[in-house]
């Protein structure tokens, strides 16, 4: 028999905070566009610092290669309902940028937490079509 008593709603699983999409296409994550950057260190740091309920996914080329090393932060359902919008972040080439991104995502991301001021330095509007 369940420990839940009649009339009590079932406990809901916590909702993910947001989704972090990491571009690893033609230019991102390689020395091709940004030589001398240890892309593997940055990627491991990102993964290690993100909370377990932040979704992380990797994708092929997202398109705007002039902003190589792109990370896109999509709000959770609650974040979107609170006015959060998808944020495109480019030139993620150092641990400080990774730290700011992970802190924001762990705090809830768009709509749920104010982004660090430095996000404005990296954020950009993606082109509507292609590269």
Coordinates of N, CA and C in Angstrom, one line a residue:
X1 N 0.8 -1.2 0.0 CA 0.0 0.0 0.0 C 0.9 1.2 0.0
X2 N 0.4 2.2 -0.7 CA 1.2 3.5 -0.8 C 1.1 4.3 0.5
X3 N 2.2 5.1 0.7 CA 2.2 5.9 1.9 C 1.3 7.2 1.7
X4 N 0.9 7.4 0.5 CA 0.1 8.5 0.2 C -1.3 8.3 0.6
X5 N -1.9 9.2 1.3 CA -3.3 9.0 1.7 C -4.3 9.5 0.7
X6 N -5.5 9.0 0.8 CA -6.5 9.3 -0.2 C -6.7 10.8 -0.2
X7 N -6.9 11.3 -1.4 CA -7.2 12.7 -1.6 C -5.9 13.6 -1.8
X8 N -4.8 13.1 -1.5 CA -3.5 13.8 -1.7 C -3.0 13.6 -3.1
X9 N -2.6 14.7 -3.8 CA -2.1 14.5 -5.1 C -0.7 13.8 -5.1
X10 N -0.5 13.1 -6.1 CA 0.8 12.4 -6.2 C 1.9 13.4 -6.4
X11 N 3.1 13.1 -5.8 CA 4.2 14.1 -5.9 C 4.7 14.1 -7.3
X12 N 4.9 15.3 -7.8 CA 5.4 15.5 -9.2 C 6.9 15.6 -9.2
X13 N 7.5 15.0 -10.3 CA 8.9 15.1 -10.4 C 9.3 16.6 -10.7
X14 N 10.4 17.0 -10.2 CA 10.8 18.4 -10.4 C 11.0 18.7 -11.9
X15 N 10.6 19.9 -12.3 CA 10.7 20.2 -13.7 C 12.1 20.7 -14.0
X16 N 12.6 20.4 -15.2 CA 14.0 20.9 -15.5 C 14.0 22.4 -15.5
X17 N 15.2 22.9 -15.2 CA 15.4 24.4 -15.1 C 15.3 25.0 -16.5
X18 N 16.1 24.5 -17.4 CA 16.2 25.0 -18.7 C 17.0 24.0 -19.6
X19 N 17.2 24.3 -20.8 CA 17.9 23.5 -21.7 C 19.1 24.2 -22.2
X20 N 20.3 23.6 -22.2 CA 21.5 24.2 -22.7 C 21.9 23.4 -23.9
X21 N 22.0 24.1 -25.0 CA 22.4 23.4 -26.3 C 23.8 23.9 -26.7
X22 N 24.7 23.0 -26.8 CA 26.1 23.3 -27.1 C 26.3 23.0 -28.6
X23 N 26.7 23.9 -29.4 CA 27.1 23.7 -30.8 C 28.4 23.0 -30.9
X24 N 28.5 22.0 -31.6 CA 29.8 21.3 -31.9 C 29.8 20.9 -33.3
X25 N 29.5 21.9 -34.2 CA 29.4 21.7 -35.6 C 30.8 22.0 -36.3
X26 N 30.7 22.6 -37.4 CA 31.9 22.8 -38.2 C 33.0 23.6 -37.6
X27 N 32.6 24.7 -36.8 CA 33.6 25.6 -36.2 C 33.7 25.5 -34.7
X28 N 32.6 25.2 -34.1 CA 32.5 25.2 -32.7 C 33.2 24.0 -32.1
X29 N 33.9 24.3 -31.0 CA 34.6 23.2 -30.3 C 35.8 22.7 -31.0
X30 N 36.3 23.4 -32.0 CA 37.5 23.0 -32.7 C 38.5 24.2 -32.8
X31 N 39.7 23.9 -33.2 CA 40.7 24.9 -33.3 C 40.6 25.6 -34.7
X32 N 39.7 25.2 -35.5 CA 39.5 25.8 -36.8 C 39.3 27.3 -36.8
X33 N 38.4 27.7 -36.0 CA 38.0 29.1 -35.9 C 38.7 29.8 -34.8
X34 N 39.0 29.1 -33.7 CA 39.6 29.7 -32.5 C 40.8 28.8 -32.0
X35 N 41.9 28.9 -32.7 CA 43.0 28.1 -32.3 C 43.6 28.5 -31.0
X36 N 44.1 27.5 -30.3 CA 44.8 27.7 -29.0 C 43.8 27.7 -27.8
X37 N 42.5 27.4 -28.1 CA 41.6 27.3 -27.0 C 41.4 25.8 -26.7
X38 N 41.5 25.5 -25.4 CA 41.3 24.1 -25.0 C 39.8 23.8 -24.9
X39 N 39.2 23.5 -26.0 CA 37.7 23.3 -26.1 C 37.3 22.1 -25.1
X40 N 38.1 21.1 -25.0 CA 37.7 19.9 -24.2 C 37.6 20.4 -22.7
X41 N 38.5 21.2 -22.2 CA 38.5 21.7 -20.9 C 37.2 22.5 -20.6
X42 N 36.8 23.4 -21.6 CA 35.6 24.2 -21.4 C 34.4 23.3 -21.4
X43 N 34.3 22.3 -22.2 CA 33.2 21.4 -22.3 C 33.1 20.6 -21.0
X44 N 34.2 20.1 -20.5 CA 34.1 19.3 -19.3 C 33.7 20.2 -18.1
X45 N 34.2 21.4 -18.1 CA 33.8 22.4 -17.0 C 32.3 22.6 -17.1
X46 N 31.8 22.9 -18.3 CA 30.3 23.1 -18.5 C 29.5 22.0 -17.9
X47 N 29.8 20.8 -18.3 CA 29.1 19.6 -17.9 C 29.2 19.4 -16.4
X48 N 30.4 19.5 -15.8 CA 30.6 19.3 -14.4 C 29.9 20.3 -13.5
X49 N 29.7 21.6 -14.0 CA 29.1 22.6 -13.2 C 27.6 22.7 -13.3
X50 N 27.0 22.1 -14.4 CA 25.6 22.2 -14.5 C 24.9 21.3 -13.6
X51 N 23.8 21.8 -13.0 CA 23.0 21.0 -12.1 C 22.4 19.8 -12.8
X52 N 22.1 18.7 -12.1 CA 21.5 17.5 -12.7 C 20.2 17.8 -13.5
X53 N 19.4 18.8 -13.1 CA 18.1 19.0 -13.7 C 18.2 20.0 -14.9
X54 N 19.4 20.4 -15.2 CA 19.5 21.3 -16.4 C 19.8 20.3 -17.6
X55 N 18.9 20.4 -18.6 CA 19.1 19.5 -19.8 C 20.3 20.1 -20.6
X56 N 21.2 19.2 -21.0 CA 22.3 19.5 -21.9 C 22.2 18.7 -23.1
X57 N 22.3 19.3 -24.3 CA 22.3 18.6 -25.5 C 23.4 19.2 -26.4
X58 N 23.9 18.3 -27.3 CA 24.9 18.7 -28.2 C 24.3 18.6 -29.6
X59 N 24.7 19.5 -30.5 CA 24.1 19.5 -31.8 C 25.2 19.9 -32.9
X60 N 24.9 19.6 -34.1 CA 25.8 20.0 -35.2 C 25.7 21.5 -35.4
X61 N 26.2 22.0 -36.4 CA 26.3 23.4 -36.7 C 24.9 24.1 -36.6
X62 N 24.9 25.2 -35.8 CA 23.7 26.0 -35.6 C 23.6 27.1 -36.6
X63 N 24.7 27.4 -37.3 CA 24.6 28.3 -38.4 C 25.5 29.6 -38.3
X64 N 25.4 30.4 -37.3 CA 26.1 31.7 -37.3 C 27.6 31.5 -36.9
X65 N 28.4 31.0 -37.8 CA 29.8 30.6 -37.5 C 30.7 31.8 -37.2
X66 N 30.2 33.0 -37.4 CA 31.1 34.1 -37.0 C 31.1 34.3 -35.5
X67 N 30.2 33.5 -34.8 CA 30.1 33.5 -33.3 C 30.5 32.2 -32.8
X68 N 31.5 31.6 -33.4 CA 31.9 30.2 -33.0 C 32.0 30.0 -31.5
X69 N 31.7 28.8 -31.2 CA 31.6 28.3 -29.8 C 30.3 28.9 -29.2
X70 N 29.2 28.5 -29.8 CA 27.9 28.9 -29.4 C 27.2 28.0 -28.4
X71 N 26.5 28.6 -27.5 CA 25.7 27.9 -26.5 C 24.3 28.6 -26.5
X72 N 23.3 27.9 -26.6 CA 21.9 28.4 -26.6 C 21.2 28.0 -25.3
X73 N 20.6 28.9 -24.6 CA 19.9 28.6 -23.4 C 18.4 28.8 -23.7
X74 N 17.7 27.7 -23.6 CA 16.2 27.8 -23.8 C 15.6 27.7 -22.4
X75 N 14.6 28.6 -22.2 CA 13.9 28.6 -20.9 C 13.1 27.3 -20.6
X76 N 12.9 27.0 -19.4 CA 12.0 25.9 -19.0 C 10.6 26.4 -19.3
X77 N 9.6 25.5 -19.2 CA 8.2 25.9 -19.4 C 7.8 27.1 -18.4
X78 N 8.2 26.9 -17.2 CA 7.9 28.0 -16.2 C 8.7 29.3 -16.6
X79 N 9.9 29.2 -17.0 CA 10.7 30.3 -17.4 C 10.0 31.1 -18.6
X80 N 9.5 30.3 -19.6 CA 8.9 30.9 -20.7 C 7.6 31.5 -20.3
X81 N 6.8 30.9 -19.4 CA 5.6 31.5 -18.9 C 5.9 32.8 -18.1
X82 N 7.1 32.9 -17.6 CA 7.5 34.1 -16.8 C 8.1 35.2 -17.7
X83 N 8.1 34.9 -19.1 CA 8.6 35.9 -20.0 C 10.0 35.6 -20.5
X84 N 10.6 34.5 -20.1 CA 12.0 34.2 -20.6 C 12.0 33.8 -22.0
X85 N 13.0 34.2 -22.7 CA 13.2 33.9 -24.1 C 14.5 33.2 -24.4
X86 N 14.6 32.5 -25.5 CA 15.8 31.8 -25.8 C 17.0 32.8 -26.0
X87 N 18.1 32.5 -25.4 CA 19.3 33.3 -25.5 C 20.4 32.6 -26.2
X88 N 20.9 33.3 -27.3 CA 22.1 32.7 -28.0 C 23.3 33.4 -27.5
X89 N 24.3 32.6 -27.2 CA 25.6 33.1 -26.6 C 26.7 32.6 -27.5
X90 N 27.5 33.5 -28.0 CA 28.7 33.2 -28.8 C 30.0 33.5 -28.2
X91 N 31.0 33.0 -28.8 CA 32.4 33.3 -28.4 C 32.6 32.8 -26.9
X92 N 32.1 31.6 -26.6 CA 32.3 31.1 -25.3 C 33.7 30.4 -25.3
X93 N 34.7 31.2 -25.0 CA 36.1 30.8 -25.2 C 36.9 30.7 -23.9
X94 N 36.3 31.0 -22.7 CA 37.1 31.0 -21.5 C 36.2 30.5 -20.3
X95 N 36.9 30.2 -19.3 CA 36.2 29.6 -18.1 C 35.3 30.6 -17.5
X96 N 35.6 31.9 -17.5 CA 34.7 32.9 -17.0 C 33.3 32.9 -17.6
X97 N 33.3 32.7 -19.0 CA 32.0 32.7 -19.7 C 31.3 31.4 -19.3
X98 N 32.0 30.3 -19.3 CA 31.3 29.0 -18.9 C 30.8 29.2 -17.5
X99 N 31.5 29.8 -16.5 CA 31.0 29.9 -15.2 C 29.8 30.8 -15.1
X100 N 29.7 31.8 -15.9 CA 28.5 32.7 -15.9 C 27.3 32.0 -16.5
X101 N 27.6 31.2 -17.5 CA 26.5 30.5 -18.2 C 25.9 29.4 -17.2
X102 N 26.8 28.7 -16.6 CA 26.3 27.6 -15.7 C 25.6 28.2 -14.5
X103 N 26.1 29.3 -13.9 CA 25.5 29.9 -12.8 C 24.1 30.3 -13.1
X104 N 23.9 30.9 -14.3 CA 22.6 31.4 -14.7 C 21.7 30.2 -15.0
X105 N 22.1 29.2 -15.7 CA 21.3 28.0 -15.9 C 20.9 27.3 -14.6
X106 N 21.9 27.2 -13.7 CA 21.6 26.5 -12.4 C 20.6 27.3 -11.6
X107 N 20.6 28.6 -11.8 CA 19.6 29.5 -11.0 C 18.2 29.4 -11.7
X108 N 18.1 28.8 -12.8 CA 16.8 28.7 -13.5 C 16.8 29.2 -14.9
X109 N 17.8 30.0 -15.3 CA 17.9 30.4 -16.7 C 16.8 31.5 -17.1
X110 N 16.6 31.7 -18.4 CA 15.7 32.8 -18.8 C 14.4 32.7 -18.2
X111 N 13.9 33.9 -17.7 CA 12.6 34.0 -17.1 C 12.6 33.7 -15.6
X112 N 13.6 32.9 -15.2 CA 13.6 32.5 -13.8 C 14.6 33.2 -12.9
X113 N 15.7 33.6 -13.6 CA 16.8 34.3 -12.9 C 17.4 35.4 -13.8
X114 N 17.8 36.4 -13.2 CA 18.5 37.5 -13.9 C 19.8 36.9 -14.5
X115 N 20.1 37.2 -15.7 CA 21.4 36.7 -16.3 C 22.6 37.6 -15.7
X116 N 23.7 37.0 -15.5 CA 24.9 37.8 -15.2 C 25.1 38.9 -16.2
X117 N 25.6 40.1 -15.8 CA 25.8 41.2 -16.7 C 26.7 40.8 -17.9
X118 N 27.6 39.9 -17.6 CA 28.6 39.5 -18.7 C 27.9 38.8 -19.8
X119 N 26.7 38.2 -19.6 CA 26.0 37.5 -20.7 C 25.8 38.5 -21.8
X120 N 25.5 39.8 -21.5 CA 25.3 40.8 -22.6 C 26.5 40.9 -23.5
X121 N 27.7 40.6 -23.0 CA 28.9 40.7 -23.8 C 28.9 39.6 -24.9
X122 N 28.3 38.5 -24.6 CA 28.4 37.3 -25.4 C 27.1 37.1 -26.2
X123 N 26.0 37.6 -25.8 CA 24.7 37.3 -26.4 C 24.6 38.0 -27.8
X124 N 23.9 37.3 -28.7 CA 23.6 37.9 -30.0 C 22.3 37.3 -30.6
X125 N 21.8 38.0 -31.6 CA 20.6 37.6 -32.3 C 21.0 36.7 -33.4
X126 N 20.6 35.5 -33.5 CA 21.0 34.7 -34.7 C 20.3 35.2 -35.9
X127 N 20.9 34.9 -37.1 CA 20.3 35.3 -38.3 C 19.1 34.4 -38.6
X128 N 18.1 34.9 -39.3 CA 16.9 34.1 -39.5 C 17.2 32.9 -40.5
X129 N 18.1 33.0 -41.4 CA 18.3 31.9 -42.4 C 19.8 31.7 -42.5
X130 N 20.2 30.4 -42.3 CA 21.5 29.9 -42.6 C 22.6 30.6 -41.9
X131 N 23.8 30.6 -42.5 CA 25.0 31.1 -41.9 C 25.1 32.5 -42.0

